[in-house]
Amino acid sequence: MQRIGVFVCHCGTNIAATVDVKAVAEALSHEPGVVVSQDYQYMCSESGQELVKNAIKEHGLTGVVICSCSPRMHENTFRKAAASAGLNPYLVEIANIREQCSWIHKDIASATDKAIILGKAAVAKVHLNAPLTAGESPVVKRALVIGGGIAGIQTALDIAEAGFDVDIVEKEPTIGGKMAQIDKTFPTLDCAACILTPKMVEASQNEHITIHSFSEVSDVKGFVGNFTVTIKKKARYVDETKCTGCGLCTEKCPMKKVPNEFNMGLDNRTAVYIPFAQAVPKVATIDPNYCMMLKNGKCGVCSKVCSVGAIDYKQTDKFIEQKYGAIVVATGFNPIKLDKYDEFAYSCCPDVVTSLELERLMNAAGPNGGTLLRPSDKTHPHTIVFVQCVGSRCDDEKGKPYCSKICCMYTAKHAMLIREKYPDTEVYVFYIDVRTPGKNFDEFYRRAVEQYNVHYIKGMVGKVTPKADGKIDVQASDLLANEQLHINADMVVLAAAIEPDKTARPLATMLTTQMDTNDFFTEAHPKLRPVESATAGIFLSGACQGPKDIPETVAQASAAAAKAIGLLCKNSITCNPCVAHSDELMCNGCSACEKVCPYGAITYQDKEFRMPDRSTAIRRVASVNPAVCQGCGACTVACPSGAMDLNGFSNSQIMAEVDAICK
Amino acid sequence: MLKISASNLNALFDRIAEKQTLYIPVDREPNVSEYKKYESGMTMSKALNTVRSAKDFFFPQTENLAEFKMSGKTIEVKDIRKENEDFVVFGVRACDARSFGILDKVFLSEPVDSFYKNRRDHGTIVTMACTRPAETCFCTTFGIDPTVPGGDVSVFFDGENYFFLDNTPKGEAFVASVSDLLENGDASKLAEVQENARNIMKKLPLAGLSTDSFGGERLMEHFNSDKWAELSESCFGCGTCTFVCPTCQCYDIRDFDTGNGIKRFRCWDSCMYSDFTKMAHGNSRNSQLERFRQRFMHKLVYFPANNDGEFGCVGCGRCLSKCPISMNIVKVMKALEDK
Amino acid sequence: MQVNENFEPVIVAFCCNWCSYAGADLSGTNRLNYPANVKIIRVPCSCRVNPMFILRAFQRGADGVIICGCHPGDCHYTSGNYFTRRRITLLYSMLDFLGIERNRTRLEWVSAAEGAKFAAVMNQFVEDVKKLGPNRRLEDLRCRKQ
Amino acid sequence: MQEAMIKRAKELLADGTVNRVMGWKKGEFAYDTTPAVFETAEEIDREFVYNDFTQANQSKYLIKESRKEGKILALLKPCDTYSFNQLVKEHRIIRENVYVIGIPGGPKIDIEKIKAKGITGITNVKNEDFTLKIETIYGVETMPFYEAISVKCESCKSKKHVVYDELIGEDGDVLDSNRFDMVEKLENMTAQERYDFWRGELSRCIRCNACRNVCPACTCENCVFDNPKSGIDQKAAADSFEENMFHIIRAFHVAGRCTDCGECSRVCPQNIPLHLLNRKFIKDINCLYGEYQAGADTTSKAPLTDYRTDDCEPSVVHERGAE
């Protein structure tokens, strides 16, 4: 038999002025199960709490109803008080008779009636409350960072700094990402390599950091604090532990006609290669698509010249399994493919390039050793046209609906650098809007316009046509002057939109994290939890969450690291006990709950059951991981059989409240 | 014999309805009939029988038994029994008329079910002889003559006139109460009509069905038959057969909490349901085979064992036409009977 | 339509803990009036509201049921209210299909900052239900108050 | 057709591909066929039947059958394949344990439509060039075949088999059916008219559970209406509210999963057009969230476990024009 105590708070006159608290206490004292019903001036005060605690002990209460202010104010206060008197804190219910009653009603009679009904609903609910215990689950003190660009590197360094082991998984043969390909950075124009490569080295030398280059995440199981991740180390046909990075193999390799990805295919590399001089790890990789030995068994030069015997043509993909407490996603971005943009002649004219290609063309380690030359005839360009928003802010399906955010600034940078180094070059920039929010950004852009005389034209480029004389006709409209322009250009640079890396979506599925329609990872809250995914223990770093420049990326990387460190610091995680649970005997195994769970908290397994007719059956049933479930209840409604229910807000509890209110 | 011409039937209905509630079979859709409370102008259905049986009049699907009122922490029990009003059910067929006898054996034996008895006492059953049986009819299997339908008053139709024959004091009173509308008539054609119907009964596809292989003495043999598995394998466990059946009489008693009190009611239950016989310790029949077997064993073995050989089926054929998968007592009997 | 001035409808409001319940608290904090007919049930998320609860309320004598949740895109659990929106749209459509008055049901998005909106929504809803009169099409006669 | 099916079933039994065959068994009359499992060629020769009356959707049986030892042959009509697929998708049927032969479907005949013509004492029904020759103990009657077509076949949605291992006969196409006409008609009524219509229909419900138990989407281990813990269990519709409640909740639970096979209405002993409730949900889903056919595949996300950020608001219901 339930023994319920009701405690009605006056809240000074906040409640008592419009609600007859004595009448409420009296009315509720007649409810079934209620053994004590009292009112008091300030229930949340020390002495008010004492009153509750004493009543719990004196009457051996099995449930407590506090009629007071919003549970958002003092639910925790009263739960703690109950716990200290030996009553399970989840046997306390609050009837909100202040914010939702006394403060909004003026008529004492109707406010009192309503307060009584709210109290009755709480009594009806508390009858069905079950004692709940917050569970704990241990935390593996190791983090995984997926992606080894500047975001991943920064996150790994920060986590390592706090003393935790952290692994970086990078799909390319080297870490460094897009930043390694960039020449200079805005708005300071310092050399990207000069600030990035020391960090790469620092990562490789940090005792807490393990770099898995040329590797991919192939499976993720588990939950916050306890993920089990399978990492696929792709065969690079070179023993990483032996290779010294001397580069002799790359010099001797006879297969020299492989498009060099690092230089955006603007020059060639060998079949065995090290992407760039400062690569980390500085280890060669054999490209099996081009290596003669791997393709038809005829060559073997690299193996012969390697003095340490690192070449291993028989190497296969290896899978390693590792446990992690936290996972940080830093999968970055790529410029979109421009093959659908025939109007800009990108596919047919080598002198129409993307901005990232321009970075390589201008880079000292690039195909032209830093001298800006036209890819077609290696001559110096005198007129360069930049086209902004190619595929960004785009309504049709070719492009992306969003602003890629970085293009305005890097274009200003490019324009400025070209005007600085080649003052005889005319530079035109066609833009929709110039967007320069950020520290020193607008000043930077204005310098390009005012100091470097870059021609910024608000308008659209309609068509780019290569001409027989090697020049390029750029047909455009100047919206401000309201006229059509034809520019006789030598080069055209397209600011291609950026999009999340293609590996992100399958990864999101493995991680059970959410993505938006553009495949950017969705943060748990756009304002308040911007570096966490909605799935506990999964954090977001860099452009995988949305377009970002380097300073923002680094800031978010450190923020993600801080969140991960916060998790790894704990020995165990206390779980919210108000989570869903499945009655296995009723579960059909239909997976509806699994599909609506935003956290991936529900898994299915085949279990053996003894059926009522004494036979044994294997049934597929759902189970909820209480460490992962956040208690939203979406699954409870998706479940047709009612097998899924929610602690603290069970079907029967809510229906009891409904009944009490409608009585 | 007293008679009324077909054209005057509604005048008779109007007269009966003046004093008592009258129920007659009415078409809901062409040839789909149900009992309706008579209102002037309604036409009696020509369909052979109603979709639902006539047992509802005495044993309704749900019925309140008692009420509890809670005020604060005290409970007050209310007896809600009250005397029923008199009513007449017109047009009951022989099979359904027989079913009341079967229900009586259950509800009127000690302890007497006062709710049922109350309705029985106040109801007058006016039956209607069959002239055009359907292929699903097999009442003769259970010794029923559909041309002599029983009830308080039997009514026979010769194509022009309805003839009335009272069988009980209640029936006599009924006929007397409407005698001014009736006239003496020549019933000579009736014998021919009855003979004709009996001959049709002999030609029906199920005419040869016999109860010889059934009865209380065959309990163990039938219970242990290996035929049940095959017979029950397609059964979905719905309650259609039991709910259209005129003789199924199982019920459940439940409490409904209205928020202001409790209403204790009974409602039909079906032995085909998975929670039938569910008790505190569990369920004694956990497979559909056991539940399916129960229904037919009850009608063909247990009931006759306890009721002087009377079977718990009247051959109305409703389950034959309504079972979603066309499994029925005829198929069961044919599978189990001595070959 | 004739309006019975004395009719005081029973209104059940399901409010999600993170936005609408806080919004209701805010309208209290700001002393924004709405009728006492409205009784709030706190649920973690609007997606916790099972159609069973809504029907249950009508069975037991509610004259109107309103569900309030975070604005789409702002769900504390990221996606809960999107599921709510589909489920409740379909349920309301079905109730309408069965001839139940449309204005007895409502779904509103109220953020924690929208105390004024909460009060306005409730005022409007109570007024609409008052115009409809007592719920007769979806009540359980056994539960009717004597 | 029956011969081809028998021949192939016996072959598959003989070569060990399957150890059981799910089909239909002859009854007492021409029309009362019963779903049955056959284990031997002799049983098949003796009792197997496939005719104008073999309407029952067999998919639901395969939940149980696919969990037994060995492999079973399922002969599925186009409409049945949708239910089958949906059950595979929900992990209810173990696909590997079923060998599916797609067979031509209806239109099937509903014997009640013949009886509704006042024809009784039926001993045989023959389909001769789309005229039914009905032999009865009272003589021979005729009626046009199309007047006897069952409700579920009248608005057939598809002649296409969405899943099969092999076909007997030819595969058809998804049809442009008129299945939403009645829903639309009801939508165009006033609320009062709709209320009166449904009260008239649902008040006949005897809660026999035939609709639920036959439904291939209702496969819960324990239905909420049978489970005292659910708080809404009910054995009989003791009040008109409970009639509504049962059918609303049932329709809601199968929303987005119902393949519109029409079994619910076929089996209702009280002829309540229950399929209209399911079709209402299907129509709404199609209109509001994009065309979706449950059971058409085994991978797509069901509409109620999915969402779009720009989904319509429930106000579309409230703004549908005057009541």
mmCIF file of C-alpha atoms in Angstrom, chain B residues 236 321-326, chain D residues 5 22-25 30-36 49-61 75-81 83 103-114 132 145 147-157 214 216 260-268 271 275 279:
data_model
loop_
_atom_site.group_PDB
_atom_site.id
_atom_site.type_symbol
_atom_site.label_atom_id
_atom_site.label_comp_id
_atom_site.label_asym_id
_atom_site.label_seq_id
_atom_site.Cartn_x
_atom_site.Cartn_y
_atom_site.Cartn_z
ATOM 1 C CA PHE B 236 -5.844 -16.914 -36.530
ATOM 2 C CA SER B 321 -19.990 -18.325 -43.717
ATOM 3 C CA LYS B 322 -18.078 -15.986 -41.397
ATOM 4 C CA CYS B 323 -14.779 -17.705 -40.521
ATOM 5 C CA PRO B 324 -12.026 -15.693 -42.243
ATOM 6 C CA ILE B 325 -10.275 -18.877 -43.276
ATOM 7 C CA SER B 326 -13.303 -21.107 -43.677
ATOM 8 C CA MET D 5 1.259 -24.672 -59.413
ATOM 9 C CA MET D 22 1.872 -23.332 -48.282
ATOM 10 C CA GLY D 23 -1.312 -23.267 -50.296
ATOM 11 C CA TRP D 24 -5.065 -23.542 -50.096
ATOM 12 C CA LYS D 25 -7.149 -26.569 -49.320
ATOM 13 C CA ALA D 30 -16.987 -24.460 -54.013
ATOM 14 C CA TYR D 31 -15.888 -21.385 -52.156
ATOM 15 C CA ASP D 32 -14.687 -22.190 -48.640
ATOM 16 C CA THR D 33 -10.965 -22.662 -49.220
ATOM 17 C CA THR D 34 -8.641 -22.773 -46.239
ATOM 18 C CA PRO D 35 -4.946 -21.844 -46.137
ATOM 19 C CA ALA D 36 -2.958 -24.991 -45.469
ATOM 20 C CA VAL D 49 -6.841 -25.824 -54.770
ATOM 21 C CA TYR D 50 -6.347 -22.462 -56.449
ATOM 22 C CA ASN D 51 -9.428 -20.814 -57.844
ATOM 23 C CA ASP D 52 -11.526 -17.659 -57.849
ATOM 24 C CA PHE D 53 -12.126 -18.000 -54.110
ATOM 25 C CA THR D 54 -8.568 -18.391 -52.807
ATOM 26 C CA GLN D 55 -8.474 -14.870 -51.416
ATOM 27 C CA ALA D 56 -6.684 -15.279 -48.102
ATOM 28 C CA ASN D 57 -3.352 -13.468 -47.782
ATOM 29 C CA GLN D 58 -0.879 -16.108 -46.750
ATOM 30 C CA SER D 59 2.011 -13.871 -45.777
ATOM 31 C CA LYS D 60 1.218 -13.750 -42.104
ATOM 32 C CA TYR D 61 1.457 -17.522 -41.760
ATOM 33 C CA LEU D 75 2.698 -19.144 -53.538
ATOM 34 C CA LEU D 76 2.111 -15.442 -53.425
ATOM 35 C CA LYS D 77 -0.340 -13.321 -55.337
ATOM 36 C CA PRO D 78 0.903 -9.829 -56.233
ATOM 37 C CA CYS D 79 -0.825 -8.245 -53.244
ATOM 38 C CA ASP D 80 0.574 -10.923 -50.928
ATOM 39 C CA THR D 81 4.129 -10.147 -52.051
ATOM 40 C CA SER D 83 2.807 -8.011 -47.224
ATOM 41 C CA ILE D 103 1.425 -16.449 -58.973
ATOM 42 C CA PRO D 104 -1.251 -14.473 -60.806
ATOM 43 C CA GLY D 105 -3.719 -12.820 -58.486
ATOM 44 C CA GLY D 106 -7.362 -11.899 -58.773
ATOM 45 C CA PRO D 107 -9.832 -10.563 -59.297
ATOM 46 C CA LYS D 108 -11.258 -12.981 -56.785
ATOM 47 C CA ILE D 109 -14.900 -13.565 -56.045
ATOM 48 C CA ASP D 110 -16.589 -12.710 -52.789
ATOM 49 C CA ILE D 111 -19.238 -15.333 -52.128
ATOM 50 C CA GLU D 112 -21.162 -12.841 -50.003
ATOM 51 C CA LYS D 113 -21.754 -10.707 -53.066
ATOM 52 C CA ILE D 114 -23.399 -13.677 -54.723
ATOM 53 C CA LEU D 132 -20.901 -16.753 -63.215
ATOM 54 C CA PHE D 145 -18.492 -11.914 -62.892
ATOM 55 C CA GLU D 147 -20.570 -7.872 -59.869
ATOM 56 C CA ALA D 148 -19.154 -10.570 -57.633
ATOM 57 C CA ILE D 149 -15.578 -9.251 -57.455
ATOM 58 C CA SER D 150 -14.440 -8.899 -53.869
ATOM 59 C CA VAL D 151 -13.978 -5.416 -52.469
ATOM 60 C CA LYS D 152 -10.239 -5.865 -52.105
ATOM 61 C CA CYS D 153 -9.861 -6.787 -55.766
ATOM 62 C CA GLU D 154 -12.185 -4.060 -57.043
ATOM 63 C CA SER D 155 -9.527 -1.468 -56.363
ATOM 64 C CA CYS D 156 -6.428 -3.567 -57.019
ATOM 65 C CA LYS D 157 -3.310 -1.439 -56.651
ATOM 66 C CA VAL D 214 -5.783 -11.523 -40.007
ATOM 67 C CA PRO D 216 -0.250 -9.012 -41.814
ATOM 68 C CA ASP D 260 -3.514 -2.111 -48.299
ATOM 69 C CA CYS D 261 -4.094 -5.817 -48.806
ATOM 70 C CA GLY D 262 -7.729 -5.437 -47.817
ATOM 71 C CA GLU D 263 -7.904 -8.470 -45.548
ATOM 72 C CA CYS D 264 -9.413 -6.479 -42.665
ATOM 73 C CA SER D 265 -12.530 -5.642 -44.598
ATOM 74 C CA ARG D 266 -12.699 -9.049 -46.228
ATOM 75 C CA VAL D 267 -12.889 -10.875 -42.915
ATOM 76 C CA CYS D 268 -15.119 -8.471 -41.011
ATOM 77 C CA ASN D 271 -18.903 -5.835 -43.282
ATOM 78 C CA HIS D 275 -9.748 -0.617 -45.074
ATOM 79 C CA ARG D 279 -6.395 4.024 -46.859
#
